[in-house]
PDB file of C-alpha atoms in Angstrom:
ATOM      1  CA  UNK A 287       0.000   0.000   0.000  1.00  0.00           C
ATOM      2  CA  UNK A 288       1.482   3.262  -0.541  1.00  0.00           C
ATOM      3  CA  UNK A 289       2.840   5.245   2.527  1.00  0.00           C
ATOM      4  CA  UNK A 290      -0.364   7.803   2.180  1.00  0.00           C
ATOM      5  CA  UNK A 291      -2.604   4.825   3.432  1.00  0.00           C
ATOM      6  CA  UNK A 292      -3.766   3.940   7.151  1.00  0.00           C
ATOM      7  CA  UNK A 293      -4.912   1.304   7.948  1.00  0.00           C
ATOM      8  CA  UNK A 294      -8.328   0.311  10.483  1.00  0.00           C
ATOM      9  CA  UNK A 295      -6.490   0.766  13.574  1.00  0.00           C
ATOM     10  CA  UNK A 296      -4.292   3.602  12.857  1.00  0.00           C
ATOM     11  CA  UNK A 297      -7.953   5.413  11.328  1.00  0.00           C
ATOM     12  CA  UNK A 298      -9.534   4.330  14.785  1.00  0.00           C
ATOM     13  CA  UNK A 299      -6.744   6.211  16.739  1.00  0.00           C
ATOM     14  CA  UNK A 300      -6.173   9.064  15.049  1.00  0.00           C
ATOM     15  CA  UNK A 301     -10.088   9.932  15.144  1.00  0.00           C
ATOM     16  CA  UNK A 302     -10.705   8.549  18.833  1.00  0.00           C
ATOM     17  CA  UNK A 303     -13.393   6.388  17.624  1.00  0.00           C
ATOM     18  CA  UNK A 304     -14.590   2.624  18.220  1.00  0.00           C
ATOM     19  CA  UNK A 305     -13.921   0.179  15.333  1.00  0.00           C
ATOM     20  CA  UNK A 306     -18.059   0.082  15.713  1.00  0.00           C
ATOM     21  CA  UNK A 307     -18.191   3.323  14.794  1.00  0.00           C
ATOM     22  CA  UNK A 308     -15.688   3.149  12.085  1.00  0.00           C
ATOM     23  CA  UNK A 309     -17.204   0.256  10.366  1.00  0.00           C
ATOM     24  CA  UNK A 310     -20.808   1.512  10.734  1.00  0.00           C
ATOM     25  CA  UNK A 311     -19.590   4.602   8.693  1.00  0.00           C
ATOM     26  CA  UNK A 312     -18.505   2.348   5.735  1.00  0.00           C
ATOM     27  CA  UNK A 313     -21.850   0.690   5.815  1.00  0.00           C
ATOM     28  CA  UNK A 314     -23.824   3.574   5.538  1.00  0.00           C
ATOM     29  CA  UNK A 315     -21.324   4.556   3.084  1.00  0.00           C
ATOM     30  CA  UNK A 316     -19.996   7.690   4.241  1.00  0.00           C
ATOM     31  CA  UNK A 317     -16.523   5.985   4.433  1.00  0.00           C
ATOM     32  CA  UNK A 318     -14.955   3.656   1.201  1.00  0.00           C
ATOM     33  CA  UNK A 319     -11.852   2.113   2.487  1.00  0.00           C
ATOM     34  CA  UNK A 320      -9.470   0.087   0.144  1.00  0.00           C
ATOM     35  CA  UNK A 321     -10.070  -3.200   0.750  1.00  0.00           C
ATOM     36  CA  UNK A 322      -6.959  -6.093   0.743  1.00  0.00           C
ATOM     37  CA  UNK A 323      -8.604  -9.068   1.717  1.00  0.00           C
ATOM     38  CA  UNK A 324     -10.221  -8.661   5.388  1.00  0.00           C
ATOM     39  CA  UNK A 325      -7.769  -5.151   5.601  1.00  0.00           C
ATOM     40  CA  UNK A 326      -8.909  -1.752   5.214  1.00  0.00           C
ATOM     41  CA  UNK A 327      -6.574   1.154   3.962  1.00  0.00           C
ATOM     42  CA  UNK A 328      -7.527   4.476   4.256  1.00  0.00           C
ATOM     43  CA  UNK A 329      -6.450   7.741   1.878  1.00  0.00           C
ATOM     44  CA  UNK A 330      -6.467  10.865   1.993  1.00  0.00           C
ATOM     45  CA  UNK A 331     -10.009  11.184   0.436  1.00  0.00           C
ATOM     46  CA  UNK A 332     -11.567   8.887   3.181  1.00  0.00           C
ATOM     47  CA  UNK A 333      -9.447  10.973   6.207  1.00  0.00           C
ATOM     48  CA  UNK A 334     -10.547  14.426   5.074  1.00  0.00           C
ATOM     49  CA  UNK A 335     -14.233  12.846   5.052  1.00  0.00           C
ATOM     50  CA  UNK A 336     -13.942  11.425   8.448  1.00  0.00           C
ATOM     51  CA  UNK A 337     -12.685  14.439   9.557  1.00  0.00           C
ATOM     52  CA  UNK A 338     -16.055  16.372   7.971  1.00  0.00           C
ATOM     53  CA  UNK A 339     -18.644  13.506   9.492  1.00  0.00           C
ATOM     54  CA  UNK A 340     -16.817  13.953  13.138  1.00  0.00           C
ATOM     55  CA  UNK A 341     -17.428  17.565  12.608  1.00  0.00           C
ATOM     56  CA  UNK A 342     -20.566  17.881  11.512  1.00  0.00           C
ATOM     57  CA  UNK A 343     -21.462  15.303  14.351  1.00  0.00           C
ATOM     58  CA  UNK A 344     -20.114  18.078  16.621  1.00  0.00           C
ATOM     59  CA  UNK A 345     -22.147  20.484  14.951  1.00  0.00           C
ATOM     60  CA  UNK A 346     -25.455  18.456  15.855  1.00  0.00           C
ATOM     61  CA  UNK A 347     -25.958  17.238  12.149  1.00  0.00           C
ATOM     62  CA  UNK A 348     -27.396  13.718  11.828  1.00  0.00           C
ATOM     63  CA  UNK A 349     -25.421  11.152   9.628  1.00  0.00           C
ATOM     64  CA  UNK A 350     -27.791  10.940   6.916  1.00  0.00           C
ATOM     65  CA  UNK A 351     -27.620  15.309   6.653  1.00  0.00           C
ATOM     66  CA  UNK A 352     -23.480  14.333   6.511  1.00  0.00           C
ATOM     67  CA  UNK A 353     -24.213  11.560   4.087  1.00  0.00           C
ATOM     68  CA  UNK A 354     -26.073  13.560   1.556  1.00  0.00           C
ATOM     69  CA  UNK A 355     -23.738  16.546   1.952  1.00  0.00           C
ATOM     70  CA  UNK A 356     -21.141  14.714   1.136  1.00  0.00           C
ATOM     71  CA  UNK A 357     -22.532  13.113  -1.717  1.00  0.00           C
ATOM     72  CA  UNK A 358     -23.105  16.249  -3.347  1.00  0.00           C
ATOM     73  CA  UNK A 359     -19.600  16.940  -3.562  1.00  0.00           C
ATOM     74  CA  UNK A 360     -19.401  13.868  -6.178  1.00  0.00           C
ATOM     75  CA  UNK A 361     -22.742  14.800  -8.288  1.00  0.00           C
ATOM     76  CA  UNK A 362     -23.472  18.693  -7.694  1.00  0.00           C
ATOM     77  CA  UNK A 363     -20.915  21.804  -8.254  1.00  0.00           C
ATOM     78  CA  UNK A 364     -19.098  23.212  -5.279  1.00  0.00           C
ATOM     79  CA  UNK A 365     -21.444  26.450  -5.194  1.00  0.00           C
ATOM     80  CA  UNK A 366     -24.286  24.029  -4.782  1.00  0.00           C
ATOM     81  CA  UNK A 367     -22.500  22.017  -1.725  1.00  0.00           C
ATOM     82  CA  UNK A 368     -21.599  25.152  -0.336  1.00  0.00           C
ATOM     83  CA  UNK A 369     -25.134  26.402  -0.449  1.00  0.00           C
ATOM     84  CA  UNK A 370     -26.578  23.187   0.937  1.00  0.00           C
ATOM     85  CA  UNK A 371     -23.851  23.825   3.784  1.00  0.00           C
ATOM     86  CA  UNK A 372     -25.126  26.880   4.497  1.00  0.00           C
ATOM     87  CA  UNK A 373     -28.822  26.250   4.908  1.00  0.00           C
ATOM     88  CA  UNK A 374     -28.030  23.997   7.023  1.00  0.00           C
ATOM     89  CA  UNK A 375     -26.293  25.425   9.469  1.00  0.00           C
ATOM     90  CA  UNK A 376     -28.368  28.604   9.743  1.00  0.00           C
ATOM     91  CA  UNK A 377     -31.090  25.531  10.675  1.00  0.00           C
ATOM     92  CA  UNK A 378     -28.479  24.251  13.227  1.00  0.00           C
ATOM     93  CA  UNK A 379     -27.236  27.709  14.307  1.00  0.00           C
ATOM     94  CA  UNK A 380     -31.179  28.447  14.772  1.00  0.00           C
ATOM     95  CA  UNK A 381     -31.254  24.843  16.903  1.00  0.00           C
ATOM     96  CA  UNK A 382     -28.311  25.197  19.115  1.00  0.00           C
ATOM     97  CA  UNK A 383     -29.654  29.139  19.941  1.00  0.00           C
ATOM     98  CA  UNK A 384     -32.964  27.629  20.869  1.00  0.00           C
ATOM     99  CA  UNK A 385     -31.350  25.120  23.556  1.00  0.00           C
ATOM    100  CA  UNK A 386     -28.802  27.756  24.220  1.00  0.00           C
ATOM    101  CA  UNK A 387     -31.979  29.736  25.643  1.00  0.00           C
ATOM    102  CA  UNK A 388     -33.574  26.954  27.386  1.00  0.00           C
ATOM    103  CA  UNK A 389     -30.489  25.825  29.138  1.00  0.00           C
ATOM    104  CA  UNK A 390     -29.593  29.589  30.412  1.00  0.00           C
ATOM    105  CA  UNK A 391     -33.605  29.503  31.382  1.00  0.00           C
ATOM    106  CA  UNK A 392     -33.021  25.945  33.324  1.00  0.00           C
ATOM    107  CA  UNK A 393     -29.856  27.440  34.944  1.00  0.00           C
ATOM    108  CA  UNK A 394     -31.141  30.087  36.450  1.00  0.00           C
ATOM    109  CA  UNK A 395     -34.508  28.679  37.687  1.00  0.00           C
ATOM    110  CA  UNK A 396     -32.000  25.903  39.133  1.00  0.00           C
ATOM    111  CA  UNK A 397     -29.842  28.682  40.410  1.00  0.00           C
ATOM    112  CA  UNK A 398     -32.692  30.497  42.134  1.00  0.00           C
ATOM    113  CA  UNK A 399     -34.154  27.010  43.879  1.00  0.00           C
ATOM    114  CA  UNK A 400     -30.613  26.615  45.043  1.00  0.00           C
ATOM    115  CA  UNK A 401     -30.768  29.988  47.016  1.00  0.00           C
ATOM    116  CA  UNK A 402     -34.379  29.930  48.091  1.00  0.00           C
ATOM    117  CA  UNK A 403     -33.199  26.468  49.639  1.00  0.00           C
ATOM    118  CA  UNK A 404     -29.808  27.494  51.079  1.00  0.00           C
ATOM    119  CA  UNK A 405     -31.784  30.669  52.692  1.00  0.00           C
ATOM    120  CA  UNK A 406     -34.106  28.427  54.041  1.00  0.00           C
ATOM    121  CA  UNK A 407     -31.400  26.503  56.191  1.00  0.00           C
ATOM    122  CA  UNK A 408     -29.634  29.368  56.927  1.00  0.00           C
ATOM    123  CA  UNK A 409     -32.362  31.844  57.831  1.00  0.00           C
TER     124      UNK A 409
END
């Protein structure tokens, strides 16, 4: 295999994530590893794209929103991709703001509780 290849394990550790993971990836195609036999080698191509799905996991997307995404880069130009991007993470963007708000809101109604209840001992 040339040197650019990794192979499973090496893909596993650099990415901090569970063979599972890795090989539930390739089944829902989001990951196309040379195959040699039982091994798996992984380029360039594949590392950027695990590098994107981890990300847009981060970002809250779901795998099939990374799947289709990505699949767009093979079929669509790069002004469409980008576009698709960008709706949706103003619809993640709106998402995250929206439990942004309601976990500021559960803080401080926990926060308040807190001192009402501390008072209460003390007072």
């Amino acid at each position: 295999m040339p040197d650019e290849q990794i192979s499973f394990k090496e893909m596993c550790t650099r990415f901090d994530v569970t063979p599972r993971t890795l090989r539930y990836y390739e089944y829902i195609e989001l990951l196309s590893p040379l195959k040699d036999g039982r091994a798996r080698f992984y380029g360039p191509r594949e590392v950027a794209r695990m590098t994107l799905i981890l990300r847009g996991r981060r970002f809250g997307f779901s795998l099939e929103e990374i799947r289709q995404w990505l699949l767009l880069y093979n079929q669509k130009s790069t002004n469409e991709q980008f576009q698709v991007f960008i709706d949706l993470a103003n619809r993640q963007l709106g998402e995250l703001e929206r439990q942004r708000d309601e976990l500021d809101k559960t803080i401080d109604d926990l926060t308040s509780l807190r001192d009402r209840t501390a008072s209460s001992i003390t007072g």
